Amino acid sequence: MKIISNKSKLIKFTHYEKNIGLVPTMGAIHQGHISLIEKCISQCEKTIVSIFINKPQFNKKSDFQKYPRLLKKDISILKKFKVDYLYLPSVNQIYPNGSNKNIKISSFRKKLCGKFRPGHFEAVVDVIDRFIKIIKPKNIYFGEKDMQQLKIIEHFVNKNHSKTKVIGCKTIRDKNGVALSSRNFLLSIKENQIASKIYKLIYDNKQNLIKKKLSLVSVKRKIFMLGARKIDYVTMLDINKLTKPYKRNNKYKIFVAYYLGSTRLIDNI
Ligand code: PAF
């Protein structure tokens, strides 16, 4: 695996590659990332993983500061999975003239997390736009756990980068049902158990919610009772309206965002 921090060097190495797959990450590599990487390796001739903790997409300084940083461990995992290139750019290489304040993204940004994280999706799309311009990947991979991010990026890339295809990959869960996320590294054992109970609560009650035998308000109350400190939203959306048609009986998803201590978790079930 070649580790590259310099933009021109990376461009020199990848210039002649026609079938590059990119897996953009902020590090703290887990099994969810690995599933994206394995899909990328199976579909592309060369796989690039980037690790870049993109400061503008954090709404709070403290959230950026405490984001897990596990570079040594990440490098050894990525080597094991035979990633071709690890791109580790500096802030200056990505933002030589600051961020793009005029980026136009889908109106889906106004829903779910967008209501609670002003500017977040614009900053995510800005950094992905920059990565695509540097790397020119054929495919770029994202997890369905961040469904809103995936859909907003897909919309932007389809409009602005016709040679790049966005590939969404299924959410990977631990054995207790908790959706894998780098933020899980910040949870205590107790908080992890609460996250698992919240997953099971929503999973077990999904049909009741769809059939309106149970209200979202009472699920919200139960999530608080399980130990969430704050809930940004618990809501049901018809994903046929957000994504390519799913099976009919699978069209509703419950989207949730809540805090355990100071860690914000999201999921869609
Ligand atoms: O999902 C993430 O880890 C980040 O939002 C991404 C897509 C790498 C952009 O910084």
PDB file of C-alpha atoms and ligand atoms in Angstrom:
ATOM      1  CA  MET A   1       0.000   0.000   0.000  1.00  0.00           C
ATOM      2  CA  LYS A   2       1.353   3.412  -0.979  1.00  0.00           C
ATOM      3  CA  ILE A   3       0.706   6.177   1.529  1.00  0.00           C
ATOM      4  CA  ILE A   4       0.515   9.566  -0.158  1.00  0.00           C
ATOM      5  CA  SER A   5      -0.040  13.007   1.337  1.00  0.00           C
ATOM      6  CA  ASN A   6       0.935  15.110  -1.626  1.00  0.00           C
ATOM      7  CA  LYS A   7      -1.790  15.925  -4.141  1.00  0.00           C
ATOM      8  CA  SER A   8       0.501  16.144  -7.217  1.00  0.00           C
ATOM      9  CA  LYS A   9       2.149  12.861  -6.286  1.00  0.00           C
ATOM     10  CA  LEU A  10      -1.220  11.151  -6.040  1.00  0.00           C
ATOM     11  CA  ILE A  11      -2.293  12.597  -9.386  1.00  0.00           C
ATOM     12  CA  LYS A  12       0.993  11.357 -10.916  1.00  0.00           C
ATOM     13  CA  PHE A  13       0.359   7.835  -9.641  1.00  0.00           C
ATOM     14  CA  THR A  14      -3.298   7.679 -10.598  1.00  0.00           C
ATOM     15  CA  HIS A  15      -3.213   9.676 -13.859  1.00  0.00           C
ATOM     16  CA  TYR A  16      -3.229   6.619 -16.130  1.00  0.00           C
ATOM     17  CA  GLU A  17      -5.639   4.523 -14.091  1.00  0.00           C
ATOM     18  CA  LYS A  18      -9.041   4.216 -15.764  1.00  0.00           C
ATOM     19  CA  ASN A  19     -10.866   2.243 -13.087  1.00  0.00           C
ATOM     20  CA  ILE A  20     -10.205   3.786  -9.681  1.00  0.00           C
ATOM     21  CA  GLY A  21     -12.526   3.272  -6.729  1.00  0.00           C
ATOM     22  CA  LEU A  22     -12.468   5.735  -3.834  1.00  0.00           C
ATOM     23  CA  VAL A  23     -13.555   5.067  -0.260  1.00  0.00           C
ATOM     24  CA  PRO A  24     -13.519   8.435   1.537  1.00  0.00           C
ATOM     25  CA  THR A  25     -13.284   8.195   5.334  1.00  0.00           C
ATOM     26  CA  MET A  26     -12.414  10.234   8.400  1.00  0.00           C
ATOM     27  CA  GLY A  27     -10.468   7.299   9.833  1.00  0.00           C
ATOM     28  CA  ALA A  28     -11.149   5.108  12.893  1.00  0.00           C
ATOM     29  CA  ILE A  29     -11.635   2.316  10.385  1.00  0.00           C
ATOM     30  CA  HIS A  30     -14.242  -0.284  11.361  1.00  0.00           C
ATOM     31  CA  GLN A  31     -16.045  -3.212   9.767  1.00  0.00           C
ATOM     32  CA  GLY A  32     -18.475  -0.827   8.027  1.00  0.00           C
ATOM     33  CA  HIS A  33     -15.555   0.813   6.182  1.00  0.00           C
ATOM     34  CA  ILE A  34     -14.103  -2.628   5.461  1.00  0.00           C
ATOM     35  CA  SER A  35     -17.327  -3.649   3.712  1.00  0.00           C
ATOM     36  CA  LEU A  36     -17.026  -0.566   1.446  1.00  0.00           C
ATOM     37  CA  ILE A  37     -13.371  -1.359   0.798  1.00  0.00           C
ATOM     38  CA  GLU A  38     -14.117  -4.994  -0.086  1.00  0.00           C
ATOM     39  CA  LYS A  39     -16.836  -3.949  -2.496  1.00  0.00           C
ATOM     40  CA  CYS A  40     -14.494  -1.380  -4.033  1.00  0.00           C
ATOM     41  CA  ILE A  41     -11.693  -3.942  -4.453  1.00  0.00           C
ATOM     42  CA  SER A  42     -14.134  -6.358  -6.124  1.00  0.00           C
ATOM     43  CA  GLN A  43     -15.396  -3.724  -8.594  1.00  0.00           C
ATOM     44  CA  CYS A  44     -12.355  -1.561  -9.354  1.00  0.00           C
ATOM     45  CA  GLU A  45      -8.807  -2.083 -10.540  1.00  0.00           C
ATOM     46  CA  LYS A  46      -7.271   0.259  -7.975  1.00  0.00           C
ATOM     47  CA  THR A  47      -8.662   1.142  -4.552  1.00  0.00           C
ATOM     48  CA  ILE A  48      -7.880   4.425  -2.828  1.00  0.00           C
ATOM     49  CA  VAL A  49      -8.938   5.035   0.763  1.00  0.00           C
ATOM     50  CA  SER A  50      -8.702   8.593   2.039  1.00  0.00           C
ATOM     51  CA  ILE A  51      -8.482   9.581   5.673  1.00  0.00           C
ATOM     52  CA  PHE A  52      -9.236  13.251   6.237  1.00  0.00           C
ATOM     53  CA  ILE A  53     -11.070  14.639   9.250  1.00  0.00           C
ATOM     54  CA  ASN A  54     -12.966  17.380   7.487  1.00  0.00           C
ATOM     55  CA  LYS A  55     -13.190  20.210  10.013  1.00  0.00           C
ATOM     56  CA  PRO A  56     -15.837  22.348   8.219  1.00  0.00           C
ATOM     57  CA  GLN A  57     -18.440  19.569   8.482  1.00  0.00           C
ATOM     58  CA  PHE A  58     -18.316  19.588  12.302  1.00  0.00           C
ATOM     59  CA  ASN A  59     -20.778  21.947  13.925  1.00  0.00           C
ATOM     60  CA  LYS A  60     -18.999  22.048  17.258  1.00  0.00           C
ATOM     61  CA  LYS A  61     -15.289  22.520  17.895  1.00  0.00           C
ATOM     62  CA  SER A  62     -15.461  19.970  20.724  1.00  0.00           C
ATOM     63  CA  ASP A  63     -16.956  17.342  18.394  1.00  0.00           C
ATOM     64  CA  PHE A  64     -14.061  17.853  15.953  1.00  0.00           C
ATOM     65  CA  GLN A  65     -11.487  17.726  18.747  1.00  0.00           C
ATOM     66  CA  LYS A  66     -12.707  14.515  20.268  1.00  0.00           C
ATOM     67  CA  TYR A  67     -13.342  12.685  16.971  1.00  0.00           C
ATOM     68  CA  PRO A  68     -11.378   9.395  17.231  1.00  0.00           C
ATOM     69  CA  ARG A  69      -7.894   9.508  15.695  1.00  0.00           C
ATOM     70  CA  LEU A  70      -6.368   6.027  15.300  1.00  0.00           C
ATOM     71  CA  LEU A  71      -4.047   6.425  12.330  1.00  0.00           C
ATOM     72  CA  LYS A  72      -1.488   3.735  13.228  1.00  0.00           C
ATOM     73  CA  LYS A  73      -4.185   1.118  13.708  1.00  0.00           C
ATOM     74  CA  ASP A  74      -5.995   2.301  10.553  1.00  0.00           C
ATOM     75  CA  ILE A  75      -2.842   1.900   8.463  1.00  0.00           C
ATOM     76  CA  SER A  76      -2.280  -1.655   9.639  1.00  0.00           C
ATOM     77  CA  ILE A  77      -5.921  -2.612   8.883  1.00  0.00           C
ATOM     78  CA  LEU A  78      -5.793  -1.047   5.422  1.00  0.00           C
ATOM     79  CA  LYS A  79      -2.516  -2.844   4.624  1.00  0.00           C
ATOM     80  CA  LYS A  80      -4.104  -6.140   5.604  1.00  0.00           C
ATOM     81  CA  PHE A  81      -6.974  -5.598   3.192  1.00  0.00           C
ATOM     82  CA  LYS A  82      -4.575  -4.808   0.330  1.00  0.00           C
ATOM     83  CA  VAL A  83      -5.730  -1.279  -0.347  1.00  0.00           C
ATOM     84  CA  ASP A  84      -3.574   0.171  -3.173  1.00  0.00           C
ATOM     85  CA  TYR A  85      -3.320   3.777  -1.978  1.00  0.00           C
ATOM     86  CA  LEU A  86      -3.981   5.559   1.286  1.00  0.00           C
ATOM     87  CA  TYR A  87      -4.445   9.286   0.686  1.00  0.00           C
ATOM     88  CA  LEU A  88      -3.697  11.387   3.769  1.00  0.00           C
ATOM     89  CA  PRO A  89      -3.926  14.999   2.608  1.00  0.00           C
ATOM     90  CA  SER A  90      -3.148  18.057   4.701  1.00  0.00           C
ATOM     91  CA  VAL A  91      -5.767  20.778   5.197  1.00  0.00           C
ATOM     92  CA  ASN A  92      -3.836  23.113   2.859  1.00  0.00           C
ATOM     93  CA  GLN A  93      -3.826  20.566   0.058  1.00  0.00           C
ATOM     94  CA  ILE A  94      -7.610  20.215   0.223  1.00  0.00           C
ATOM     95  CA  TYR A  95      -8.526  23.824   0.998  1.00  0.00           C
ATOM     96  CA  PRO A  96      -5.781  26.030  -0.505  1.00  0.00           C
ATOM     97  CA  ASN A  97      -8.264  28.926  -0.664  1.00  0.00           C
ATOM     98  CA  GLY A  98     -10.732  27.973   2.065  1.00  0.00           C
ATOM     99  CA  SER A  99     -14.060  26.226   1.622  1.00  0.00           C
ATOM    100  CA  ASN A 100     -16.618  26.748  -1.134  1.00  0.00           C
ATOM    101  CA  LYS A 101     -19.440  28.871   0.256  1.00  0.00           C
ATOM    102  CA  ASN A 102     -21.551  28.637  -2.920  1.00  0.00           C
ATOM    103  CA  ILE A 103     -22.014  24.916  -3.213  1.00  0.00           C
ATOM    104  CA  LYS A 104     -25.536  23.963  -4.407  1.00  0.00           C
ATOM    105  CA  ILE A 105     -26.926  20.740  -2.997  1.00  0.00           C
ATOM    106  CA  SER A 106     -30.252  18.884  -2.940  1.00  0.00           C
ATOM    107  CA  SER A 107     -33.153  20.292  -0.891  1.00  0.00           C
ATOM    108  CA  PHE A 108     -33.096  17.021   1.074  1.00  0.00           C
ATOM    109  CA  ARG A 109     -30.424  18.857   3.114  1.00  0.00           C
ATOM    110  CA  LYS A 110     -33.239  20.679   4.914  1.00  0.00           C
ATOM    111  CA  LYS A 111     -34.628  17.522   6.527  1.00  0.00           C
ATOM    112  CA  LEU A 112     -33.415  15.155   9.295  1.00  0.00           C
ATOM    113  CA  CYS A 113     -29.841  16.025  10.359  1.00  0.00           C
ATOM    114  CA  GLY A 114     -29.833  19.162   8.213  1.00  0.00           C
ATOM    115  CA  LYS A 115     -32.246  20.833  10.655  1.00  0.00           C
ATOM    116  CA  PHE A 116     -29.823  20.299  13.520  1.00  0.00           C
ATOM    117  CA  ARG A 117     -26.486  20.678  11.729  1.00  0.00           C
ATOM    118  CA  PRO A 118     -26.537  23.864   9.636  1.00  0.00           C
ATOM    119  CA  GLY A 119     -23.941  23.785   6.837  1.00  0.00           C
ATOM    120  CA  HIS A 120     -22.954  20.179   7.569  1.00  0.00           C
ATOM    121  CA  PHE A 121     -24.028  18.623   4.257  1.00  0.00           C
ATOM    122  CA  GLU A 122     -22.653  21.543   2.226  1.00  0.00           C
ATOM    123  CA  ALA A 123     -19.260  20.916   3.873  1.00  0.00           C
ATOM    124  CA  VAL A 124     -19.460  17.156   3.230  1.00  0.00           C
ATOM    125  CA  VAL A 125     -20.316  17.700  -0.437  1.00  0.00           C
ATOM    126  CA  ASP A 126     -17.574  20.339  -0.765  1.00  0.00           C
ATOM    127  CA  VAL A 127     -14.871  17.934   0.401  1.00  0.00           C
ATOM    128  CA  ILE A 128     -16.205  15.064  -1.749  1.00  0.00           C
ATOM    129  CA  ASP A 129     -16.285  17.395  -4.777  1.00  0.00           C
ATOM    130  CA  ARG A 130     -12.595  18.192  -4.128  1.00  0.00           C
ATOM    131  CA  PHE A 131     -11.660  14.506  -3.785  1.00  0.00           C
ATOM    132  CA  ILE A 132     -13.432  13.662  -7.044  1.00  0.00           C
ATOM    133  CA  LYS A 133     -11.624  16.487  -8.874  1.00  0.00           C
ATOM    134  CA  ILE A 134      -8.234  15.224  -7.630  1.00  0.00           C
ATOM    135  CA  ILE A 135      -8.759  11.455  -7.961  1.00  0.00           C
ATOM    136  CA  LYS A 136     -11.362  11.187 -10.760  1.00  0.00           C
ATOM    137  CA  PRO A 137     -12.711   7.891  -9.449  1.00  0.00           C
ATOM    138  CA  LYS A 138     -14.998   5.693 -11.516  1.00  0.00           C
ATOM    139  CA  ASN A 139     -16.832   4.637  -8.349  1.00  0.00           C
ATOM    140  CA  ILE A 140     -17.073   6.252  -4.932  1.00  0.00           C
ATOM    141  CA  TYR A 141     -18.428   4.323  -1.941  1.00  0.00           C
ATOM    142  CA  PHE A 142     -20.638   5.369   1.000  1.00  0.00           C
ATOM    143  CA  GLY A 143     -22.551   3.502   3.706  1.00  0.00           C
ATOM    144  CA  GLU A 144     -26.339   3.482   3.990  1.00  0.00           C
ATOM    145  CA  LYS A 145     -26.064   4.178   7.717  1.00  0.00           C
ATOM    146  CA  ASP A 146     -25.589   7.802   6.650  1.00  0.00           C
ATOM    147  CA  MET A 147     -28.525   7.572   4.235  1.00  0.00           C
ATOM    148  CA  GLN A 148     -29.123  11.315   4.013  1.00  0.00           C
ATOM    149  CA  GLN A 149     -25.433  11.943   3.276  1.00  0.00           C
ATOM    150  CA  LEU A 150     -25.467   9.166   0.651  1.00  0.00           C
ATOM    151  CA  LYS A 151     -28.553  10.567  -1.119  1.00  0.00           C
ATOM    152  CA  ILE A 152     -27.314  14.175  -1.070  1.00  0.00           C
ATOM    153  CA  ILE A 153     -23.906  13.164  -2.432  1.00  0.00           C
ATOM    154  CA  GLU A 154     -25.506  10.916  -5.071  1.00  0.00           C
ATOM    155  CA  HIS A 155     -27.683  13.800  -6.246  1.00  0.00           C
ATOM    156  CA  PHE A 156     -24.683  16.161  -6.433  1.00  0.00           C
ATOM    157  CA  VAL A 157     -22.349  13.694  -8.152  1.00  0.00           C
ATOM    158  CA  ASN A 158     -24.962  12.673 -10.745  1.00  0.00           C
ATOM    159  CA  LYS A 159     -25.409  16.347 -11.594  1.00  0.00           C
ATOM    160  CA  ASN A 160     -21.787  17.484 -11.548  1.00  0.00           C
ATOM    161  CA  HIS A 161     -19.495  14.496 -12.132  1.00  0.00           C
ATOM    162  CA  SER A 162     -21.076  12.341 -14.826  1.00  0.00           C
ATOM    163  CA  LYS A 163     -18.058   9.987 -14.992  1.00  0.00           C
ATOM    164  CA  THR A 164     -18.269   9.032 -11.322  1.00  0.00           C
ATOM    165  CA  LYS A 165     -20.831   6.627  -9.909  1.00  0.00           C
ATOM    166  CA  VAL A 166     -21.936   6.691  -6.264  1.00  0.00           C
ATOM    167  CA  ILE A 167     -22.280   3.227  -4.751  1.00  0.00           C
ATOM    168  CA  GLY A 168     -24.294   2.800  -1.541  1.00  0.00           C
ATOM    169  CA  CYS A 169     -23.456  -0.146   0.720  1.00  0.00           C
ATOM    170  CA  LYS A 170     -25.581  -1.812   3.385  1.00  0.00           C
ATOM    171  CA  THR A 171     -25.239  -0.795   7.025  1.00  0.00           C
ATOM    172  CA  ILE A 172     -23.047  -3.169   9.018  1.00  0.00           C
ATOM    173  CA  ARG A 173     -24.154  -3.846  12.615  1.00  0.00           C
ATOM    174  CA  ASP A 174     -22.383  -5.387  15.580  1.00  0.00           C
ATOM    175  CA  LYS A 175     -23.809  -8.563  17.104  1.00  0.00           C
ATOM    176  CA  ASN A 176     -26.103  -6.476  19.310  1.00  0.00           C
ATOM    177  CA  GLY A 177     -27.555  -4.574  16.356  1.00  0.00           C
ATOM    178  CA  VAL A 178     -25.661  -1.294  16.827  1.00  0.00           C
ATOM    179  CA  ALA A 179     -24.851   0.283  13.448  1.00  0.00           C
ATOM    180  CA  LEU A 180     -21.066   0.561  13.123  1.00  0.00           C
ATOM    181  CA  SER A 181     -19.706   4.095  13.221  1.00  0.00           C
ATOM    182  CA  SER A 182     -16.380   5.686  14.120  1.00  0.00           C
ATOM    183  CA  ARG A 183     -18.256   7.515  16.868  1.00  0.00           C
ATOM    184  CA  ASN A 184     -18.930   4.177  18.596  1.00  0.00           C
ATOM    185  CA  PHE A 185     -15.273   4.303  19.737  1.00  0.00           C
ATOM    186  CA  LEU A 186     -16.388   7.151  22.015  1.00  0.00           C
ATOM    187  CA  LEU A 187     -19.132   5.138  23.764  1.00  0.00           C
ATOM    188  CA  SER A 188     -18.768   3.537  27.190  1.00  0.00           C
ATOM    189  CA  ILE A 189     -19.839  -0.107  27.608  1.00  0.00           C
ATOM    190  CA  LYS A 190     -23.046   1.109  29.238  1.00  0.00           C
ATOM    191  CA  GLU A 191     -23.764   3.535  26.369  1.00  0.00           C
ATOM    192  CA  ASN A 192     -23.149   0.756  23.861  1.00  0.00           C
ATOM    193  CA  GLN A 193     -25.751  -1.366  25.646  1.00  0.00           C
ATOM    194  CA  ILE A 194     -28.221   1.522  25.508  1.00  0.00           C
ATOM    195  CA  ALA A 195     -27.579   1.948  21.754  1.00  0.00           C
ATOM    196  CA  SER A 196     -28.345  -1.743  21.315  1.00  0.00           C
ATOM    197  CA  LYS A 197     -31.602  -1.451  23.285  1.00  0.00           C
ATOM    198  CA  ILE A 198     -32.639   1.560  21.187  1.00  0.00           C
ATOM    199  CA  TYR A 199     -31.934  -0.396  17.989  1.00  0.00           C
ATOM    200  CA  LYS A 200     -34.002  -3.351  19.244  1.00  0.00           C
ATOM    201  CA  LEU A 201     -36.842  -1.079  20.362  1.00  0.00           C
ATOM    202  CA  ILE A 202     -37.138   0.436  16.885  1.00  0.00           C
ATOM    203  CA  TYR A 203     -36.562  -2.847  15.039  1.00  0.00           C
ATOM    204  CA  ASP A 204     -39.182  -4.711  17.111  1.00  0.00           C
ATOM    205  CA  ASN A 205     -41.742  -1.912  16.781  1.00  0.00           C
ATOM    206  CA  LYS A 206     -41.232  -0.984  13.148  1.00  0.00           C
ATOM    207  CA  GLN A 207     -44.356  -2.778  11.892  1.00  0.00           C
ATOM    208  CA  ASN A 208     -46.442  -1.272  14.710  1.00  0.00           C
ATOM    209  CA  LEU A 209     -45.213   2.174  13.709  1.00  0.00           C
ATOM    210  CA  ILE A 210     -46.023   1.562  10.036  1.00  0.00           C
ATOM    211  CA  LYS A 211     -49.493   0.269  10.940  1.00  0.00           C
ATOM    212  CA  LYS A 212     -49.941   3.215  13.311  1.00  0.00           C
ATOM    213  CA  LYS A 213     -50.514   0.872  16.271  1.00  0.00           C
ATOM    214  CA  LEU A 214     -47.759   2.791  18.024  1.00  0.00           C
ATOM    215  CA  SER A 215     -46.876   6.481  17.744  1.00  0.00           C
ATOM    216  CA  LEU A 216     -43.467   7.983  17.145  1.00  0.00           C
ATOM    217  CA  VAL A 217     -44.042  10.093  20.252  1.00  0.00           C
ATOM    218  CA  SER A 218     -44.261   7.007  22.460  1.00  0.00           C
ATOM    219  CA  VAL A 219     -41.131   5.529  20.850  1.00  0.00           C
ATOM    220  CA  LYS A 220     -39.392   8.811  21.582  1.00  0.00           C
ATOM    221  CA  ARG A 221     -40.494   8.594  25.208  1.00  0.00           C
ATOM    222  CA  LYS A 222     -39.137   5.044  25.430  1.00  0.00           C
ATOM    223  CA  ILE A 223     -35.796   6.105  23.925  1.00  0.00           C
ATOM    224  CA  PHE A 224     -35.489   8.737  26.651  1.00  0.00           C
ATOM    225  CA  MET A 225     -36.375   6.116  29.259  1.00  0.00           C
ATOM    226  CA  LEU A 226     -33.614   3.851  27.944  1.00  0.00           C
ATOM    227  CA  GLY A 227     -31.085   6.606  28.633  1.00  0.00           C
ATOM    228  CA  ALA A 228     -30.771   8.971  25.663  1.00  0.00           C
ATOM    229  CA  ARG A 229     -29.789  12.449  26.880  1.00  0.00           C
ATOM    230  CA  LYS A 230     -31.304  14.262  23.912  1.00  0.00           C
ATOM    231  CA  ILE A 231     -33.205  13.218  20.769  1.00  0.00           C
ATOM    232  CA  ASP A 232     -32.931  15.280  17.592  1.00  0.00           C
ATOM    233  CA  TYR A 233     -35.545  13.243  15.713  1.00  0.00           C
ATOM    234  CA  VAL A 234     -37.352   9.922  15.391  1.00  0.00           C
ATOM    235  CA  THR A 235     -39.253   9.878  12.142  1.00  0.00           C
ATOM    236  CA  MET A 236     -40.510   7.565   9.435  1.00  0.00           C
ATOM    237  CA  LEU A 237     -39.803   8.177   5.742  1.00  0.00           C
ATOM    238  CA  ASP A 238     -40.802   6.404   2.584  1.00  0.00           C
ATOM    239  CA  ILE A 239     -37.405   5.620   1.117  1.00  0.00           C
ATOM    240  CA  ASN A 240     -38.881   4.974  -2.331  1.00  0.00           C
ATOM    241  CA  LYS A 241     -39.002   8.752  -2.466  1.00  0.00           C
ATOM    242  CA  LEU A 242     -35.334   9.081  -1.494  1.00  0.00           C
ATOM    243  CA  THR A 243     -33.743   6.095  -3.171  1.00  0.00           C
ATOM    244  CA  LYS A 244     -34.120   3.831  -6.150  1.00  0.00           C
ATOM    245  CA  PRO A 245     -37.212   1.637  -5.634  1.00  0.00           C
ATOM    246  CA  TYR A 246     -36.839  -0.851  -2.844  1.00  0.00           C
ATOM    247  CA  LYS A 247     -39.097  -3.858  -2.359  1.00  0.00           C
ATOM    248  CA  ARG A 248     -42.589  -2.532  -1.574  1.00  0.00           C
ATOM    249  CA  ASN A 249     -42.774  -4.158   1.838  1.00  0.00           C
ATOM    250  CA  ASN A 250     -39.483  -2.557   2.714  1.00  0.00           C
ATOM    251  CA  LYS A 251     -40.248   0.991   1.753  1.00  0.00           C
ATOM    252  CA  TYR A 252     -40.488   2.613   5.183  1.00  0.00           C
ATOM    253  CA  LYS A 253     -37.488   3.357   7.324  1.00  0.00           C
ATOM    254  CA  ILE A 254     -37.349   4.799  10.805  1.00  0.00           C
ATOM    255  CA  PHE A 255     -34.692   7.505  10.981  1.00  0.00           C
ATOM    256  CA  VAL A 256     -33.285   8.401  14.373  1.00  0.00           C
ATOM    257  CA  ALA A 257     -30.680  10.781  15.790  1.00  0.00           C
ATOM    258  CA  TYR A 258     -29.985  10.944  19.520  1.00  0.00           C
ATOM    259  CA  TYR A 259     -27.267  11.634  22.070  1.00  0.00           C
ATOM    260  CA  LEU A 260     -25.709   9.230  24.553  1.00  0.00           C
ATOM    261  CA  GLY A 261     -23.703  11.521  26.823  1.00  0.00           C
ATOM    262  CA  SER A 262     -22.031  13.889  24.383  1.00  0.00           C
ATOM    263  CA  THR A 263     -21.911  11.391  21.499  1.00  0.00           C
ATOM    264  CA  ARG A 264     -24.467  11.861  18.730  1.00  0.00           C
ATOM    265  CA  LEU A 265     -25.594   8.677  16.991  1.00  0.00           C
ATOM    266  CA  ILE A 266     -27.769   8.243  13.900  1.00  0.00           C
ATOM    267  CA  ASP A 267     -29.382   5.205  12.342  1.00  0.00           C
ATOM    268  CA  ASN A 268     -32.093   4.185   9.899  1.00  0.00           C
ATOM    269  CA  ILE A 269     -33.916   0.926  10.438  1.00  0.00           C
TER     270      ILE A 269
HETATM  271  O1  PAF B   1     -19.043   9.791   6.336  1.00  0.00           O
HETATM  272  C1  PAF B   1     -17.936  10.305   6.544  1.00  0.00           C
HETATM  273  O2  PAF B   1     -17.025   9.710   7.156  1.00  0.00           O
HETATM  274  C2  PAF B   1     -17.654  11.717   6.065  1.00  0.00           C
HETATM  275  O3  PAF B   1     -18.805  12.488   6.127  1.00  0.00           O
HETATM  276  C3  PAF B   1     -17.045  11.756   4.638  1.00  0.00           C
HETATM  277  C4  PAF B   1     -18.011  11.185   3.617  1.00  0.00           C
HETATM  278  C5  PAF B   1     -15.735  10.986   4.613  1.00  0.00           C
HETATM  279  C6  PAF B   1     -16.754  13.215   4.223  1.00  0.00           C
HETATM  280  O4  PAF B   1     -15.852  13.833   5.079  1.00  0.00           O
END
